[in-house]
Amino acid sequence: MREFKSNIIKEKRKLRNMSQAQLGDIVGSQAMVSRIENGQILQNAQTIFILCNKLEITVEEYFYSIFGPDQNTTTFRNNLDKLYMQGSIDELRKIFSHYKHHKSLDIETKHRMLMVQSTIFHILIKLLIGVSTIFICLNLLLICFLLRKRNRIS
């Protein structure tokens, strides 16, 4: 397993005066937290999200603490940004599928999977907001139409 450059999980846990047992109650067990902090296991995406949320750090901060500034990751993120701007959900799903079926699900692969998942999520939210806005506008137009019609009848 890759050597941690810094152990942000341990640092943030101690900063918040949390014991391994307290954090373990949230993610599984004290032993699991110990193994995560010592770099003995690769946690799954859900555990990473839970840890980051509880310790009030971003997923990006978490991975930066492991990899440091990585040019490959920056290039990958820039490519995801382009696909986001184009709204290319199908292409993003293909990329996600590629990483999902990767031979080894090491932490770098999981990081990229999370990056792709969050990009897809943001596109879907953007689309949902657009649909909601259209729905609200149509409802307002319908209300206006009904009010005008009622005023004509009265």
Coordinates of N, CA and C in Angstrom, one line a residue:
M1 N 0.8 -1.2 0.0 CA 0.0 0.0 0.0 C 0.9 1.2 0.0
R2 N 0.4 2.3 -0.6 CA 1.1 3.5 -0.7 C 1.3 4.2 0.7
E3 N 2.4 4.8 0.9 CA 2.7 5.5 2.2 C 2.0 6.8 2.2
F4 N 1.3 7.1 3.3 CA 0.7 8.4 3.5 C 1.7 9.5 3.6
K5 N 1.4 10.6 2.9 CA 2.3 11.8 3.0 C 1.9 12.5 4.3
S6 N 0.6 12.5 4.6 CA 0.2 13.0 5.9 C -1.1 12.2 6.3
N7 N -1.4 12.2 7.5 CA -2.6 11.4 7.9 C -3.7 12.4 8.4
I8 N -4.4 12.9 7.4 CA -5.4 13.9 7.7 C -6.6 13.3 8.5
I9 N -6.9 12.0 8.4 CA -7.9 11.5 9.2 C -7.6 11.5 10.7
K10 N -6.4 11.1 11.0 CA -5.9 11.1 12.4 C -5.8 12.6 12.9
E11 N -5.2 13.4 12.1 CA -5.1 14.8 12.5 C -6.4 15.5 12.8
K12 N -7.3 15.3 11.9 CA -8.6 16.0 12.1 C -9.4 15.3 13.2
R13 N -9.3 14.0 13.4 CA -10.0 13.4 14.5 C -9.5 13.9 15.8
K14 N -8.2 14.0 16.0 CA -7.6 14.5 17.2 C -7.9 16.0 17.4
L15 N -7.9 16.8 16.3 CA -8.3 18.2 16.4 C -9.7 18.4 17.0
R16 N -10.6 17.4 16.7 CA -12.0 17.5 17.1 C -12.2 16.7 18.4
N17 N -11.1 16.3 19.0 CA -11.1 15.6 20.3 C -12.0 14.3 20.3
M18 N -11.9 13.6 19.1 CA -12.6 12.4 19.0 C -11.7 11.2 19.2
S19 N -12.2 10.2 19.8 CA -11.4 9.0 19.9 C -11.6 8.1 18.7
Q20 N -10.8 7.1 18.5 CA -11.0 6.2 17.4 C -12.3 5.4 17.6
A21 N -12.6 5.2 18.9 CA -13.9 4.4 19.1 C -15.1 5.3 18.7
Q22 N -15.1 6.6 19.0 CA -16.2 7.5 18.6 C -16.3 7.5 17.1
L23 N -15.2 7.7 16.4 CA -15.3 7.7 14.9 C -15.7 6.3 14.4
G24 N -15.2 5.2 15.1 CA -15.5 3.9 14.7 C -17.0 3.6 14.8
D25 N -17.7 4.2 15.8 CA -19.1 4.0 15.9 C -19.8 4.4 14.6
I26 N -19.2 5.4 13.9 CA -19.9 5.9 12.7 C -19.5 5.1 11.4
V27 N -18.2 4.6 11.4 CA -17.8 3.9 10.2 C -17.6 2.4 10.3
G28 N -17.9 1.9 11.5 CA -17.8 0.4 11.6 C -17.2 -0.1 13.0
S29 N -15.9 0.3 13.2 CA -15.3 -0.1 14.5 C -14.1 0.7 14.7
Q30 N -13.6 0.7 16.0 CA -12.4 1.4 16.4 C -11.2 0.7 15.6
A31 N -11.2 -0.6 15.5 CA -10.2 -1.3 14.8 C -10.1 -0.8 13.3
M32 N -11.2 -0.6 12.7 CA -11.3 -0.1 11.3 C -10.6 1.3 11.2
V33 N -11.0 2.1 12.1 CA -10.4 3.5 12.1 C -8.9 3.4 12.3
S34 N -8.4 2.5 13.2 CA -7.0 2.3 13.4 C -6.3 1.9 12.1
R35 N -6.9 0.9 11.4 CA -6.3 0.4 10.2 C -6.3 1.5 9.1
I36 N -7.3 2.3 9.0 CA -7.4 3.4 8.1 C -6.3 4.4 8.4
E37 N -6.2 4.8 9.6 CA -5.1 5.8 10.0 C -3.7 5.3 9.8
N38 N -3.5 4.0 9.9 CA -2.2 3.4 9.7 C -1.9 2.9 8.2
G39 N -2.9 3.2 7.4 CA -2.7 2.9 6.0 C -2.7 1.4 5.7
Q40 N -3.4 0.6 6.5 CA -3.4 -0.8 6.4 C -4.6 -1.3 5.5
I41 N -5.6 -0.5 5.3 CA -6.7 -0.9 4.5 C -7.1 0.3 3.5
L42 N -7.8 -0.1 2.4 CA -8.3 0.9 1.5 C -9.8 0.9 1.8
Q43 N -10.3 2.0 2.3 CA -11.8 2.1 2.6 C -12.5 2.3 1.3
N44 N -13.8 2.0 1.4 CA -14.6 2.2 0.2 C -15.1 3.6 0.1
A45 N -15.8 3.9 -1.0 CA -16.2 5.3 -1.3 C -17.1 5.8 -0.2
Q46 N -18.0 5.0 0.2 CA -19.0 5.4 1.2 C -18.3 5.8 2.5
T47 N -17.3 5.0 2.9 CA -16.6 5.3 4.2 C -15.8 6.6 4.0
I48 N -15.2 6.8 2.9 CA -14.5 8.0 2.6 C -15.4 9.2 2.8
F49 N -16.6 9.2 2.2 CA -17.6 10.2 2.3 C -18.0 10.5 3.7
I50 N -18.2 9.4 4.5 CA -18.6 9.5 5.9 C -17.5 10.2 6.7
L51 N -16.3 9.7 6.5 CA -15.2 10.2 7.3 C -15.0 11.7 7.0
C52 N -15.0 12.1 5.7 CA -14.8 13.5 5.3 C -15.9 14.3 5.9
N53 N -17.2 13.9 5.8 CA -18.3 14.6 6.3 C -18.1 14.8 7.8
K54 N -17.9 13.8 8.5 CA -17.8 13.8 10.0 C -16.6 14.7 10.4
L55 N -15.5 14.6 9.7 CA -14.3 15.4 10.1 C -14.2 16.8 9.4
E56 N -15.3 17.1 8.7 CA -15.4 18.4 8.0 C -14.3 18.7 7.1
I57 N -13.9 17.8 6.2 CA -12.9 18.0 5.2 C -13.6 17.6 3.9
T58 N -13.0 18.1 2.8 CA -13.5 17.7 1.5 C -12.8 16.5 1.1
V59 N -13.5 15.8 0.1 CA -12.9 14.6 -0.4 C -11.6 14.9 -1.1
E60 N -11.5 16.1 -1.7 CA -10.3 16.6 -2.4 C -9.2 16.7 -1.4
E61 N -9.5 17.3 -0.2 CA -8.5 17.5 0.8 C -7.9 16.1 1.3
Y62 N -8.9 15.2 1.4 CA -8.5 13.8 1.8 C -7.5 13.2 0.8
F63 N -7.8 13.2 -0.5 CA -6.9 12.6 -1.5 C -5.6 13.4 -1.6
Y64 N -5.7 14.8 -1.5 CA -4.5 15.6 -1.6 C -3.5 15.2 -0.5
S65 N -4.1 14.8 0.7 CA -3.2 14.4 1.8 C -2.5 13.1 1.5
I66 N -3.0 12.3 0.6 CA -2.4 11.0 0.3 C -1.5 11.2 -0.9
F67 N -1.9 11.9 -2.0 CA -1.2 12.0 -3.2 C -0.3 13.2 -3.3
G68 N -0.7 14.3 -2.6 CA 0.0 15.6 -2.8 C -0.5 16.1 -4.2
P69 N 0.2 17.2 -4.6 CA -0.2 17.7 -6.0 C 0.2 16.7 -7.1
D70 N -0.8 16.2 -7.8 CA -0.5 15.2 -8.8 C -0.9 15.7 -10.2
Q71 N 0.0 15.9 -11.1 CA -0.3 16.4 -12.4 C -1.3 15.6 -13.1
N72 N -1.2 14.2 -13.0 CA -2.1 13.4 -13.7 C -3.5 13.6 -13.2
T73 N -3.7 13.8 -11.9 CA -5.0 14.0 -11.3 C -5.6 15.4 -11.8
T74 N -4.7 16.4 -11.9 CA -5.1 17.7 -12.4 C -5.6 17.6 -13.9
T75 N -4.8 16.9 -14.7 CA -5.2 16.7 -16.1 C -6.6 15.9 -16.2
F76 N -6.7 14.9 -15.3 CA -7.9 14.1 -15.3 C -9.1 15.0 -14.9
R77 N -8.9 15.8 -13.9 CA -10.0 16.7 -13.5 C -10.3 17.7 -14.6
N78 N -9.3 18.2 -15.3 CA -9.6 19.2 -16.4 C -10.4 18.5 -17.5
N79 N -10.1 17.2 -17.7 CA -10.9 16.5 -18.7 C -12.4 16.3 -18.2
L80 N -12.5 16.0 -17.0 CA -13.9 15.9 -16.4 C -14.6 17.2 -16.5
D81 N -13.9 18.3 -16.2 CA -14.5 19.7 -16.3 C -15.1 19.9 -17.7
K82 N -14.3 19.5 -18.8 CA -14.7 19.7 -20.1 C -16.0 18.9 -20.4
L83 N -16.0 17.6 -19.9 CA -17.2 16.8 -20.1 C -18.4 17.4 -19.4
Y84 N -18.1 17.9 -18.2 CA -19.2 18.6 -17.4 C -19.8 19.7 -18.2
M85 N -19.0 20.6 -18.8 CA -19.4 21.7 -19.5 C -20.2 21.3 -20.7
Q86 N -19.9 20.2 -21.3 CA -20.6 19.6 -22.5 C -21.8 18.8 -22.1
G87 N -22.0 18.5 -20.8 CA -23.1 17.7 -20.3 C -23.1 16.3 -20.8
S88 N -21.9 15.8 -20.9 CA -21.7 14.4 -21.5 C -21.8 13.3 -20.5
I89 N -23.0 13.1 -20.0 CA -23.2 12.0 -19.0 C -22.8 10.7 -19.5
D90 N -23.2 10.3 -20.8 CA -22.9 9.0 -21.3 C -21.4 8.8 -21.3
E91 N -20.6 9.8 -21.7 CA -19.1 9.6 -21.7 C -18.6 9.4 -20.3
L92 N -19.2 10.2 -19.4 CA -18.7 10.1 -18.0 C -19.1 8.7 -17.4
R93 N -20.2 8.2 -17.8 CA -20.6 6.8 -17.3 C -19.7 5.8 -17.9
K94 N -19.2 6.0 -19.1 CA -18.2 5.0 -19.7 C -16.9 5.1 -18.9
I95 N -16.5 6.3 -18.6 CA -15.2 6.4 -17.8 C -15.4 5.8 -16.4
F96 N -16.6 6.0 -15.8 CA -16.8 5.4 -14.5 C -16.8 3.9 -14.6
S97 N -17.4 3.3 -15.6 CA -17.5 1.9 -15.8 C -16.1 1.3 -16.0
H98 N -15.2 2.1 -16.8 CA -13.9 1.6 -17.0 C -13.1 1.5 -15.6
Y99 N -13.3 2.5 -14.7 CA -12.6 2.4 -13.4 C -13.3 1.4 -12.5
K100 N -14.6 1.2 -12.6 CA -15.3 0.3 -11.8 C -14.8 -1.2 -12.1
H101 N -14.4 -1.4 -13.3 CA -14.0 -2.8 -13.7 C -12.5 -2.8 -13.8
H102 N -11.8 -1.9 -13.2 CA -10.3 -1.9 -13.2 C -9.8 -3.1 -12.4
K103 N -8.7 -3.6 -12.8 CA -8.1 -4.8 -12.2 C -7.9 -4.6 -10.7
S104 N -7.4 -3.5 -10.3 CA -7.1 -3.2 -8.9 C -7.8 -2.0 -8.4
L105 N -8.6 -2.1 -7.4 CA -9.3 -0.9 -6.9 C -8.5 -0.3 -5.8
D106 N -7.3 0.3 -6.2 CA -6.5 1.0 -5.3 C -7.0 2.3 -5.0
I107 N -6.4 3.1 -4.1 CA -7.0 4.3 -3.6 C -7.0 5.4 -4.8
E108 N -6.1 5.3 -5.7 CA -6.1 6.3 -6.8 C -7.2 6.0 -7.7
T109 N -7.5 4.7 -8.0 CA -8.7 4.4 -8.8 C -10.0 4.8 -8.1
K110 N -10.1 4.6 -6.8 CA -11.3 5.0 -6.1 C -11.4 6.5 -6.1
H111 N -10.3 7.2 -6.0 CA -10.4 8.7 -6.1 C -11.0 9.1 -7.5
R112 N -10.5 8.5 -8.5 CA -11.0 8.9 -9.9 C -12.4 8.5 -10.0
M113 N -12.8 7.4 -9.5 CA -14.2 7.0 -9.5 C -15.1 8.0 -8.8
L114 N -14.7 8.5 -7.6 CA -15.4 9.5 -6.9 C -15.5 10.8 -7.7
M115 N -14.4 11.2 -8.3 CA -14.4 12.4 -9.1 C -15.4 12.3 -10.3
V116 N -15.5 11.1 -10.9 CA -16.4 10.9 -12.0 C -17.8 10.9 -11.5
Q117 N -18.1 10.2 -10.4 CA -19.4 10.2 -9.8 C -19.9 11.6 -9.4
S118 N -19.0 12.4 -8.8 CA -19.5 13.7 -8.4 C -19.7 14.6 -9.6
T119 N -19.0 14.4 -10.7 CA -19.2 15.2 -11.9 C -20.6 14.8 -12.5
I120 N -20.9 13.5 -12.5 CA -22.2 13.1 -13.0 C -23.3 13.6 -12.1
F121 N -23.1 13.6 -10.8 CA -24.1 14.1 -9.9 C -24.4 15.6 -10.1
H122 N -23.3 16.4 -10.3 CA -23.5 17.8 -10.6 C -24.2 18.1 -11.9
I123 N -24.0 17.3 -12.9 CA -24.7 17.4 -14.2 C -26.2 17.1 -13.9
L124 N -26.5 16.1 -13.2 CA -27.9 15.7 -12.9 C -28.6 16.8 -12.1
I125 N -27.9 17.3 -11.1 CA -28.5 18.4 -10.3 C -28.8 19.6 -11.2
K126 N -27.8 20.0 -12.1 CA -28.0 21.1 -13.0 C -29.2 20.8 -13.9
L127 N -29.4 19.6 -14.4 CA -30.5 19.3 -15.2 C -31.8 19.3 -14.4
L128 N -31.8 18.8 -13.2 CA -32.9 18.8 -12.4 C -33.4 20.3 -12.0
I129 N -32.4 21.1 -11.8 CA -32.8 22.5 -11.5 C -33.4 23.2 -12.7
G130 N -32.9 22.8 -13.9 CA -33.4 23.3 -15.2 C -34.9 22.9 -15.4
V131 N -35.1 21.6 -15.1 CA -36.4 21.0 -15.3 C -37.4 21.6 -14.3
S132 N -36.9 21.8 -13.0 CA -37.7 22.4 -12.0 C -38.1 23.8 -12.3
T133 N -37.2 24.5 -12.9 CA -37.4 25.9 -13.3 C -38.5 26.0 -14.4
I134 N -38.4 25.1 -15.3 CA -39.4 25.0 -16.4 C -40.7 24.6 -15.9
F135 N -40.8 23.7 -15.0 CA -42.0 23.2 -14.3 C -42.7 24.4 -13.6
I136 N -41.9 25.1 -12.8 CA -42.4 26.2 -12.1 C -43.0 27.3 -13.0
C137 N -42.2 27.6 -14.1 CA -42.7 28.6 -15.0 C -44.0 28.2 -15.7
L138 N -44.1 26.9 -16.1 CA -45.3 26.4 -16.7 C -46.5 26.5 -15.7
N139 N -46.2 26.2 -14.4 CA -47.3 26.3 -13.4 C -47.7 27.7 -13.3
L140 N -46.8 28.7 -13.2 CA -47.1 30.1 -13.1 C -47.9 30.5 -14.3
L141 N -47.5 30.1 -15.5 CA -48.3 30.5 -16.7 C -49.7 29.9 -16.6
L142 N -49.8 28.7 -16.2 CA -51.2 28.1 -16.0 C -52.0 28.9 -15.0
I143 N -51.4 29.3 -13.9 CA -52.2 30.0 -12.9 C -52.6 31.4 -13.5
C144 N -51.7 32.0 -14.2 CA -52.0 33.3 -14.8 C -53.2 33.1 -15.8
F145 N -53.1 32.1 -16.6 CA -54.1 31.8 -17.6 C -55.5 31.6 -16.9
L146 N -55.5 30.8 -15.8 CA -56.7 30.5 -15.1 C -57.3 31.7 -14.5
L147 N -56.4 32.6 -13.9 CA -56.9 33.8 -13.3 C -57.5 34.7 -14.3
R148 N -56.8 34.9 -15.4 CA -57.4 35.7 -16.5 C -58.7 35.2 -17.0
K149 N -58.8 33.9 -17.2 CA -60.0 33.3 -17.6 C -61.1 33.5 -16.6
R150 N -60.8 33.4 -15.3 CA -61.8 33.6 -14.3 C -62.3 35.0 -14.2
N151 N -61.3 36.0 -14.4 CA -61.7 37.4 -14.4 C -62.6 37.8 -15.6
R152 N -62.4 37.1 -16.7 CA -63.3 37.4 -17.9 C -64.7 36.9 -17.6
I153 N -64.8 35.7 -16.9 CA -66.1 35.1 -16.7 C -66.9 35.9 -15.6
S154 N -66.2 36.5 -14.6 CA -66.8 37.2 -13.5 C -67.4 38.5 -14.0

